[in-house]
């Protein structure tokens, strides 16, 4: 059976979360491997949230925030970018591929970009294979 | 505040290898402000260690706890019972906290350092700290416009700047400001350049007897006789 990665997406409600909604309204097809967590702003993202996802056995995590310079709270997405770079270093230190974590930027109007992001991450994680910490991830649905 | 930096994960892992039941003990004061050993960092390090040992297929119990200060007996006393349940305690306080927690626990518990204590500094901007005091025990900030030459000059010169400064930068590291140029600029701004005309004598580095001990005047030991005298 082909490996189906489990990916967690932390999405800002002002952009990526709405973009995901738009992707649905547009009837865009994207891999069903992603589970979305809504955030008020990606600035809320903490390395502990990201590491815990990996600790729980998720194969990949991405954070999607507003386009740079267009954060609803001015610089939340830029802070998120810094924290994600830091968390990538922590993952590397642990011997987990840092590519399993990524930050994306999009606006609420970019339904297609959201679908493409999910496709890109799913492909990337499929190539990397299951996370070394993978166990039976409980489906959030 | 005391500024510290976390040790590399591998070094911490090697220290913890012989122990099974481990507690990561955070400190909620200085090291919490410099984002190295507070509650949040304790949680993050615990998660990292749990993941690291799981990846090594090494079953260990790693818990986390943060107290307000590890350099004051009362905060350690409160959790003494819990601390005694572990094989080893990884303290992510400064060097003072690590030693003092071990002392309060009667020296019967393994205390390991998770941080490298670095300097006494200030927050320059969020996430950036810089050294400002060397705790020399003989402050001369009144003579130097409030900028410490012992700390800010790479050579800790009492009279400066030396010939090694160039465009306000230090010869030890060209990216670093020359402490004495900073002092000159500050004194100029304050209109107190004449202070530079006095040659300062060599510093008394014996002002602090290491390890030093301070007893507040009000806490000086008194004999019973003295107490009786004062009551007369």
XYZ file of C-alpha atoms in Angstrom:
373
model
C 0.000 0.000 0.000
C 1.305 3.423 -0.907
C 2.414 5.617 1.980
C -0.167 8.288 2.735
C 1.375 11.089 4.759
C -0.471 12.882 7.518
C 0.108 16.600 7.328
C -0.919 19.253 9.814
C -1.531 22.775 8.570
C -1.608 25.792 10.871
C -3.589 28.396 8.915
C -4.178 32.056 9.660
C -7.902 32.834 9.638
C -7.442 36.032 7.644
C -5.767 34.379 4.644
C -4.862 30.696 4.329
C -7.913 29.468 6.262
C -10.178 31.518 3.984
C -8.124 30.374 0.982
C -8.810 26.763 1.998
C -12.493 27.616 2.196
C -12.314 29.228 -1.243
C -10.545 26.159 -2.644
C -13.559 24.169 -1.461
C -16.072 26.618 -2.994
C -14.106 26.478 -6.251
C -14.385 22.679 -6.142
C -10.619 22.371 -6.446
C -9.223 18.903 -5.890
C -6.313 18.461 -3.504
C -4.905 15.484 -1.592
C -6.928 14.552 1.498
C -3.774 14.217 3.637
C -4.017 17.570 5.368
C -5.735 18.538 8.602
C -6.189 22.233 9.257
C -5.795 24.081 12.563
C -7.140 27.624 12.488
C -5.083 30.368 14.108
C -5.958 34.007 14.709
C -2.560 34.864 13.241
C 0.488 32.766 12.384
C 2.315 34.966 14.905
C 0.665 32.709 17.509
C 2.622 29.692 16.247
C 5.117 28.397 18.795
C 7.972 25.906 18.314
C 6.295 23.782 20.977
C 3.103 23.447 18.849
C 5.165 22.420 15.848
C 7.373 19.957 17.745
C 4.369 18.407 19.496
C 2.813 17.656 16.090
C 5.957 15.755 15.130
C 6.093 14.119 18.555
C 2.530 12.879 18.036
C 3.696 11.239 14.827
C 2.584 13.610 12.071
C 4.754 13.286 8.954
C 4.728 16.921 7.921
C 3.615 20.304 9.207
C 3.093 23.546 7.374
C 2.184 27.009 8.509
C 0.338 29.282 6.096
C 0.084 32.989 6.742
C -0.663 36.215 4.929
C 1.549 37.573 2.171
C 4.608 39.288 3.609
C 3.790 42.868 4.477
C 0.062 42.148 4.583
C -0.329 40.618 8.043
C -3.572 41.656 9.755
C -1.481 42.274 12.882
C 1.352 43.910 10.898
C 4.242 41.509 11.516
C 2.804 38.233 12.894
C 3.717 36.274 9.764
C 7.283 37.597 9.880
C 7.628 36.463 13.497
C 6.243 33.080 12.444
C 8.911 32.882 9.729
C 11.635 33.427 12.364
C 10.174 30.805 14.699
C 9.826 28.306 11.858
C 13.470 28.794 10.861
C 14.365 28.161 14.502
C 12.162 25.054 14.721
C 13.791 23.710 11.534
C 17.123 23.911 13.358
C 15.630 22.032 16.332
C 14.350 19.322 13.979
C 17.770 19.024 12.353
C 19.336 18.703 15.812
C 16.931 15.821 16.487
C 17.764 14.098 13.207
C 14.385 14.797 11.580
C 14.466 16.293 8.058
C 13.772 20.036 8.391
C 11.973 19.899 5.005
C 9.062 18.275 6.829
C 8.229 21.744 8.123
C 7.535 24.723 5.859
C 6.042 28.197 5.894
C 3.853 29.464 3.023
C 2.307 32.835 2.341
C -0.956 33.462 0.544
C -3.958 35.789 0.514
C -7.605 34.866 1.131
C -8.179 35.097 -2.631
C -5.621 32.392 -3.423
C -7.719 29.217 -3.316
C -5.605 27.700 -6.096
C -2.383 28.495 -4.215
C -3.745 26.673 -1.161
C -4.592 23.566 -3.208
C -1.144 23.714 -4.856
C 0.545 24.068 -1.437
C -1.194 20.947 -0.138
C -0.182 19.105 -3.316
C 3.420 20.293 -2.989
C 3.715 19.313 0.681
C 2.068 15.916 0.102
C 4.495 15.163 -2.748
C 7.451 16.340 -0.681
C 6.542 14.198 2.347
C 5.806 11.172 0.123
C 9.354 11.450 -1.214
C 10.788 11.757 2.328
C 8.783 8.772 3.569
C 7.096 8.343 6.959
C 8.353 10.346 9.941
C 10.720 8.379 12.194
C 8.258 9.112 15.014
C 5.213 7.982 13.030
C 2.677 5.914 14.849
C -1.023 5.481 14.192
C -2.087 9.063 13.900
C -5.643 9.385 15.036
C -7.768 10.983 12.371
C -9.063 14.293 13.606
C -12.311 13.799 11.666
C 19.865 40.124 34.586
C 21.923 36.948 34.225
C 22.017 35.879 30.574
C 22.515 32.242 29.611
C 22.456 30.095 26.506
C 21.209 26.544 26.134
C 23.817 23.815 25.737
C 23.746 21.823 22.478
C 21.166 19.008 22.544
C 23.822 16.314 22.045
C 25.754 17.472 25.123
C 22.569 17.389 27.227
C 21.667 13.942 25.867
C 25.099 12.562 26.768
C 24.772 13.905 30.318
C 21.340 12.290 30.751
C 22.199 8.893 29.272
C 22.822 7.047 32.596
C 19.534 8.192 34.163
C 15.981 6.891 33.739
C 13.703 9.286 35.599
C 14.610 12.854 34.716
C 13.124 16.225 35.624
C 13.770 19.334 33.547
C 13.698 22.131 36.134
C 13.097 25.619 34.757
C 13.740 28.904 36.548
C 11.215 31.700 36.168
C 13.513 34.684 36.691
C 16.545 35.950 34.690
C 16.829 32.953 32.364
C 13.099 33.162 31.590
C 13.567 36.754 30.373
C 16.521 35.791 28.179
C 14.459 32.932 26.728
C 16.828 30.194 27.835
C 15.421 28.535 30.938
C 11.869 29.690 31.711
C 8.658 27.676 31.726
C 8.324 27.825 27.954
C 11.905 26.758 27.304
C 11.596 23.987 29.898
C 8.551 22.654 28.019
C 10.325 22.879 24.688
C 13.482 21.155 25.942
C 11.396 18.414 27.589
C 9.576 17.758 24.298
C 12.880 17.747 22.395
C 14.456 15.290 24.834
C 11.385 13.039 24.822
C 11.556 12.959 21.008
C 15.332 12.464 20.938
C 15.273 9.489 23.313
C 12.234 8.001 21.558
C 14.189 8.151 18.285
C 17.077 6.359 20.039
C 14.589 3.740 21.324
C 15.719 4.662 24.844
C 12.748 4.585 27.220
C 13.106 7.377 29.752
C 10.611 9.312 31.824
C 11.183 13.016 31.304
C 8.982 15.513 33.142
C 9.060 19.255 33.499
C 8.601 21.733 36.321
C 9.397 25.441 36.649
C 9.847 27.326 39.898
C 10.074 31.092 40.322
C 13.741 31.128 41.408
C 16.387 28.487 41.944
C 18.609 30.868 43.927
C 16.171 31.245 46.843
C 15.642 28.478 49.351
C 11.884 28.941 49.816
C 11.018 28.192 46.175
C 13.083 24.987 46.173
C 11.739 23.895 49.575
C 8.185 24.000 48.163
C 8.963 21.297 45.588
C 11.654 19.374 47.489
C 9.518 16.236 47.771
C 8.840 16.135 44.046
C 12.488 16.762 43.166
C 13.563 13.844 45.339
C 11.479 11.441 43.213
C 13.848 11.754 40.231
C 17.158 10.044 39.391
C 18.562 13.270 37.980
C 17.478 16.883 37.653
C 18.432 18.848 34.565
C 18.378 22.419 35.824
C 18.035 25.118 33.214
C 18.781 27.949 35.630
C 22.071 29.845 35.683
C 25.085 28.265 37.380
C 23.914 29.707 40.683
C 20.565 27.926 40.438
C 22.113 24.565 39.554
C 24.509 24.694 42.515
C 22.035 26.106 44.994
C 19.285 23.583 44.171
C 21.817 20.778 44.752
C 22.811 22.416 48.038
C 19.237 22.764 49.290
C 18.598 19.104 48.388
C 21.467 18.209 50.713
C 23.861 17.257 47.934
C 22.091 13.908 47.637
C 20.633 14.442 44.172
C 22.330 14.575 40.760
C 21.945 18.119 39.375
C 22.976 18.657 35.757
C 23.365 21.995 33.945
C 21.287 22.535 30.809
C 22.612 26.034 30.153
C 25.904 27.829 29.811
C 25.745 30.953 31.978
C 27.227 33.740 29.898
C 27.050 37.278 31.294
C 25.192 40.051 33.130
C 23.356 41.946 30.450
C 20.406 43.927 29.177
C 17.775 43.312 26.487
C 18.874 45.388 23.479
C 15.819 44.347 21.450
C 13.526 41.321 21.664
C 15.770 38.265 21.342
C 19.058 40.183 21.646
C 20.997 40.567 24.886
C 24.295 42.269 25.489
C 26.793 42.303 28.317
C 26.840 45.480 30.421
C 28.539 44.620 33.734
C 31.434 42.438 34.861
C 30.522 42.620 38.564
C 33.972 44.003 39.478
C 32.787 45.241 42.863
C 34.179 48.782 42.440
C 31.880 50.805 40.169
C 33.333 53.806 38.322
C 30.347 54.633 36.096
C 30.246 58.155 37.617
C 33.596 58.939 35.989
C 32.827 57.496 32.563
C 29.441 58.945 31.630
C 27.559 55.827 32.637
C 29.346 53.507 30.218
C 31.549 50.850 31.788
C 35.074 50.660 30.316
C 35.755 47.398 32.137
C 32.883 45.765 30.223
C 32.586 47.771 27.009
C 36.319 48.016 26.233
C 37.633 44.667 24.988
C 40.839 45.244 26.952
C 39.085 46.629 30.066
C 41.328 49.730 29.905
C 40.953 52.351 32.626
C 42.236 55.121 30.314
C 41.309 55.042 26.654
C 40.792 54.753 23.804
C 43.902 52.836 22.812
C 45.547 53.157 19.396
C 43.645 50.152 18.123
C 40.336 51.904 17.488
C 39.387 52.836 13.956
C 36.261 54.772 13.002
C 34.817 54.018 16.437
C 35.378 50.270 16.115
C 37.616 48.011 18.196
C 40.735 46.298 16.855
C 39.858 43.085 18.702
C 36.703 42.820 16.579
C 35.992 45.417 13.885
C 32.227 44.845 14.238
C 32.344 45.863 17.883
C 32.086 49.469 19.056
C 35.112 50.881 20.864
C 33.980 51.304 24.479
C 36.152 54.363 24.991
C 34.818 56.105 21.863
C 31.323 55.492 23.265
C 32.457 57.029 26.568
C 33.953 60.044 24.741
C 30.744 60.627 22.754
C 28.620 60.296 25.894
C 30.772 62.706 27.931
C 30.712 65.177 25.026
C 26.928 65.016 25.000
C 26.860 65.544 28.767
C 29.346 68.445 28.518
C 31.710 66.634 30.876
C 34.728 65.986 28.666
C 37.018 67.365 31.380
C 36.515 64.050 33.216
C 38.826 62.475 30.610
C 41.690 64.693 31.724
C 42.101 62.836 34.999
C 44.305 59.776 34.659
C 42.601 56.882 36.348
C 44.711 54.657 38.579
C 44.896 50.913 38.035
C 41.756 49.168 39.097
C 41.551 47.280 42.351
C 40.538 43.858 41.134
C 40.770 42.632 44.711
C 37.574 44.517 45.619
C 35.658 41.262 45.249
C 37.115 38.314 47.091
C 35.992 35.315 45.123
C 33.845 33.561 46.137
C 32.478 36.666 47.808
C 29.810 36.850 50.480
C 27.705 39.823 51.496
C 25.879 40.124 54.798
C 23.459 43.047 54.944
C 24.287 45.509 57.723
C 20.984 44.781 59.414
C 21.718 41.073 59.445
C 25.157 41.226 61.051
C 25.424 38.629 63.807
C 24.809 40.059 67.257
C 25.711 38.617 70.624
C 23.061 38.205 73.267
C 24.879 40.757 75.398
C 24.524 43.414 72.696
C 20.794 42.762 72.495
C 20.530 43.234 76.251
C 22.593 46.446 76.011
C 20.304 47.875 73.346
C 17.261 47.166 75.495
C 18.597 49.184 78.409
